[in-house]
Amino acid sequence: MRFVSTRGQCPPVTADKALRAGLAPDGGLYVPEQLPLIDEAKTFGPSGLGEIGSLLLAPYFKDSMLENVIEQICADAFNFPTPLISLPSGPQVLELFHGPTGAFKDFGARFLFRAFDHIADQRDPITVLAATSGDTGGAVGCAAEGALNAKAVILFPKDRISAFQERQLCCWHEPVTALRVKGDFDACQALVKQAFSNSELSRQFGLTSANSISIGRLLPQMSYWATAAIDAKAQTGKAPGLIIPTGNLGNAVAAIMARKMGLPIGPVVLATNANPTLSEWKDRGAYQARPAIATLANAMDVGAPSNFERLAHIDPSGIDAVIRVEDDAIQARIRQTHSDDAYIACPHTATGLEAYARLPSAHRQQRSWIIGATAHPYKFADIVEPLIGETIKPTPALANVLERETRVTDIEATLEDLTSYLMATGAAGRVSV
Ligand SMILES: *Cc1c(COP(=O)(O)O)cnc(C)c1O
């Protein structure tokens, strides 16, 4: 299987190259040349996320260095449950937050790092540079722990993120390092960009990113939509609708791809926060990126969804509706779900629950609906606890984060500082001769 750029201005590459590259050289995003069809009958045999994941992913890694290890990578990466919970008020909630860092980012990050560890070797290393304060940074750090050939360097702005967020970026062991940058979030991102555009540095350390445009994060995310859809269809005889809380459209494109591969997925509805880019696109038929607006569902504060180009390439009419949920409606929905369903939702999940409530009732009754629960509410306790008047308990995995020791290095927001840090820690496996 080969991967092509959405812009079509560069040659097709193998999965290994597409994973390593992140962005395609023409500025586009890599997409599979075709989406292989999976015979639905084949999905009756395997059970569980690991087996269904490897059934779906195997065709994409044919002729790749990963061809013979996909099964093992899936079994190892997806080793936590994804419960599908029926709420008394009608919808089902697919809990994607039982991984080690409490958000669905664990699926993509765990798969990607295991893949990187196979693709890289001591002479040809991979160093993931990640500038993020959100769920991705923690998931990447955790996924990288113990890797042999791939390393992670996480940059975050000093004094700009919550104590728990900082902890979740700084608590991972080798080969993970956390750099606290004197500057704001934009300074961290600019620094990472500078490093990537320095070809000597990029080559020497095998720099790459693990952001939401990575096809290696997107492909594994098909697994849980597929598994949940197969289970729901077995229960009801009908393909379920999906409601997906959305920011950069990674989760949504993964669901659309799974449907194109033949999985029993009905309509796909996007739930966004107040950021209007996607709802305007759906209403007016024209896409216009906008500056991001800060909201309570901050992992979805995106004005220019990075996977839009992929959606437009793969299935431009694949989204049935986009429902935009403002902060006051997020708060009201968290309260109501707590009182009606005795369920505690994070602000992102709440956009999905609110979108469900706003569907025409005929649509709700036509089929079962699955809402992606993208993060554990404990991660957003400062927002959720005052609304429900209850203390939220962390999952055992999140409690473990609180107990770990943290390590961090302070640097200035300059390429000199970043470079000398990379040199000093020997993050480079490639020796210059
Ligand atoms: C990343 C994230 C989202 C948005 O996911 P996309 O794939 O970027 O659309 C939603 N909720 C949470 C909790 C997240 O961490």
PDB file of N, CA and C and ligand atoms in Angstrom, residues 103-105 135 245-251 299-300 348 374-375, ligand 1:
ATOM      1  N   ALA A 103      -7.237  10.256  27.989  1.00  0.00           N
ATOM      2  CA  ALA A 103      -7.923  10.839  26.825  1.00  0.00           C
ATOM      3  C   ALA A 103      -7.671   9.932  25.628  1.00  0.00           C
ATOM      4  N   PHE A 104      -8.471  10.094  24.553  1.00  0.00           N
ATOM      5  CA  PHE A 104      -8.348   9.154  23.432  1.00  0.00           C
ATOM      6  C   PHE A 104      -7.012   9.280  22.719  1.00  0.00           C
ATOM      7  N   LYS A 105      -6.254  10.336  22.983  1.00  0.00           N
ATOM      8  CA  LYS A 105      -4.943  10.505  22.348  1.00  0.00           C
ATOM      9  C   LYS A 105      -4.022   9.318  22.632  1.00  0.00           C
ATOM     10  N   ASP A 135      -3.770  17.234  25.659  1.00  0.00           N
ATOM     11  CA  ASP A 135      -3.754  15.799  25.894  1.00  0.00           C
ATOM     12  C   ASP A 135      -2.683  15.076  25.074  1.00  0.00           C
ATOM     13  N   PRO A 245     -17.120  14.577  19.144  1.00  0.00           N
ATOM     14  CA  PRO A 245     -16.601  15.887  19.565  1.00  0.00           C
ATOM     15  C   PRO A 245     -15.323  16.178  18.779  1.00  0.00           C
ATOM     16  N   THR A 246     -15.264  17.335  18.142  1.00  0.00           N
ATOM     17  CA  THR A 246     -14.253  17.553  17.111  1.00  0.00           C
ATOM     18  C   THR A 246     -13.461  18.838  17.279  1.00  0.00           C
ATOM     19  N   GLY A 247     -12.151  18.732  17.003  1.00  0.00           N
ATOM     20  CA  GLY A 247     -11.286  19.903  16.950  1.00  0.00           C
ATOM     21  C   GLY A 247     -10.549  19.907  15.627  1.00  0.00           C
ATOM     22  N   ASN A 248      -9.507  19.076  15.517  1.00  0.00           N
ATOM     23  CA  ASN A 248      -8.730  18.988  14.289  1.00  0.00           C
ATOM     24  C   ASN A 248      -9.237  17.914  13.326  1.00  0.00           C
ATOM     25  N   LEU A 249     -10.350  17.307  13.646  1.00  0.00           N
ATOM     26  CA  LEU A 249     -11.003  16.335  12.748  1.00  0.00           C
ATOM     27  C   LEU A 249     -10.283  14.996  12.629  1.00  0.00           C
ATOM     28  N   GLY A 250      -9.336  14.699  13.507  1.00  0.00           N
ATOM     29  CA  GLY A 250      -8.625  13.431  13.427  1.00  0.00           C
ATOM     30  C   GLY A 250      -9.561  12.268  13.699  1.00  0.00           C
ATOM     31  N   ASN A 251     -10.247  12.346  14.819  1.00  0.00           N
ATOM     32  CA  ASN A 251     -11.179  11.313  15.214  1.00  0.00           C
ATOM     33  C   ASN A 251     -12.273  11.124  14.158  1.00  0.00           C
ATOM     34  N   ALA A 299      -9.522  21.366  24.294  1.00  0.00           N
ATOM     35  CA  ALA A 299      -8.806  20.499  23.349  1.00  0.00           C
ATOM     36  C   ALA A 299      -9.427  20.592  21.953  1.00  0.00           C
ATOM     37  N   MET A 300     -10.541  21.294  21.853  1.00  0.00           N
ATOM     38  CA  MET A 300     -11.207  21.482  20.552  1.00  0.00           C
ATOM     39  C   MET A 300     -11.182  22.949  20.123  1.00  0.00           C
ATOM     40  N   HIS A 348     -15.691  18.240  26.627  1.00  0.00           N
ATOM     41  CA  HIS A 348     -15.684  17.823  25.214  1.00  0.00           C
ATOM     42  C   HIS A 348     -16.804  16.828  24.952  1.00  0.00           C
ATOM     43  N   THR A 374     -14.357  11.686  24.978  1.00  0.00           N
ATOM     44  CA  THR A 374     -12.960  11.828  24.571  1.00  0.00           C
ATOM     45  C   THR A 374     -11.965  11.964  25.717  1.00  0.00           C
ATOM     46  N   ALA A 375     -12.404  12.464  26.877  1.00  0.00           N
ATOM     47  CA  ALA A 375     -11.473  12.579  28.013  1.00  0.00           C
ATOM     48  C   ALA A 375     -12.193  12.236  29.313  1.00  0.00           C
TER      49      ALA A 375
HETATM   50  C1  LIG B   1      -7.817  16.070  20.886  1.00  0.00           C
HETATM   51  C2  LIG B   1      -9.135  16.096  21.587  1.00  0.00           C
HETATM   52  C3  LIG B   1     -10.352  16.344  20.913  1.00  0.00           C
HETATM   53  C4  LIG B   1     -10.397  16.695  19.437  1.00  0.00           C
HETATM   54  O1  LIG B   1     -10.061  15.632  18.628  1.00  0.00           O
HETATM   55  P1  LIG B   1      -9.736  15.808  17.065  1.00  0.00           P
HETATM   56  O2  LIG B   1      -9.319  14.476  16.617  1.00  0.00           O
HETATM   57  O3  LIG B   1      -8.631  16.837  16.986  1.00  0.00           O
HETATM   58  O4  LIG B   1     -10.968  16.308  16.418  1.00  0.00           O
HETATM   59  C5  LIG B   1     -11.527  16.258  21.627  1.00  0.00           C
HETATM   60  N1  LIG B   1     -11.522  15.995  22.955  1.00  0.00           N
HETATM   61  C6  LIG B   1     -10.389  15.772  23.635  1.00  0.00           C
HETATM   62  C7  LIG B   1     -10.456  15.506  25.091  1.00  0.00           C
HETATM   63  C8  LIG B   1      -9.145  15.816  22.992  1.00  0.00           C
HETATM   64  O5  LIG B   1      -8.010  15.608  23.680  1.00  0.00           O
END
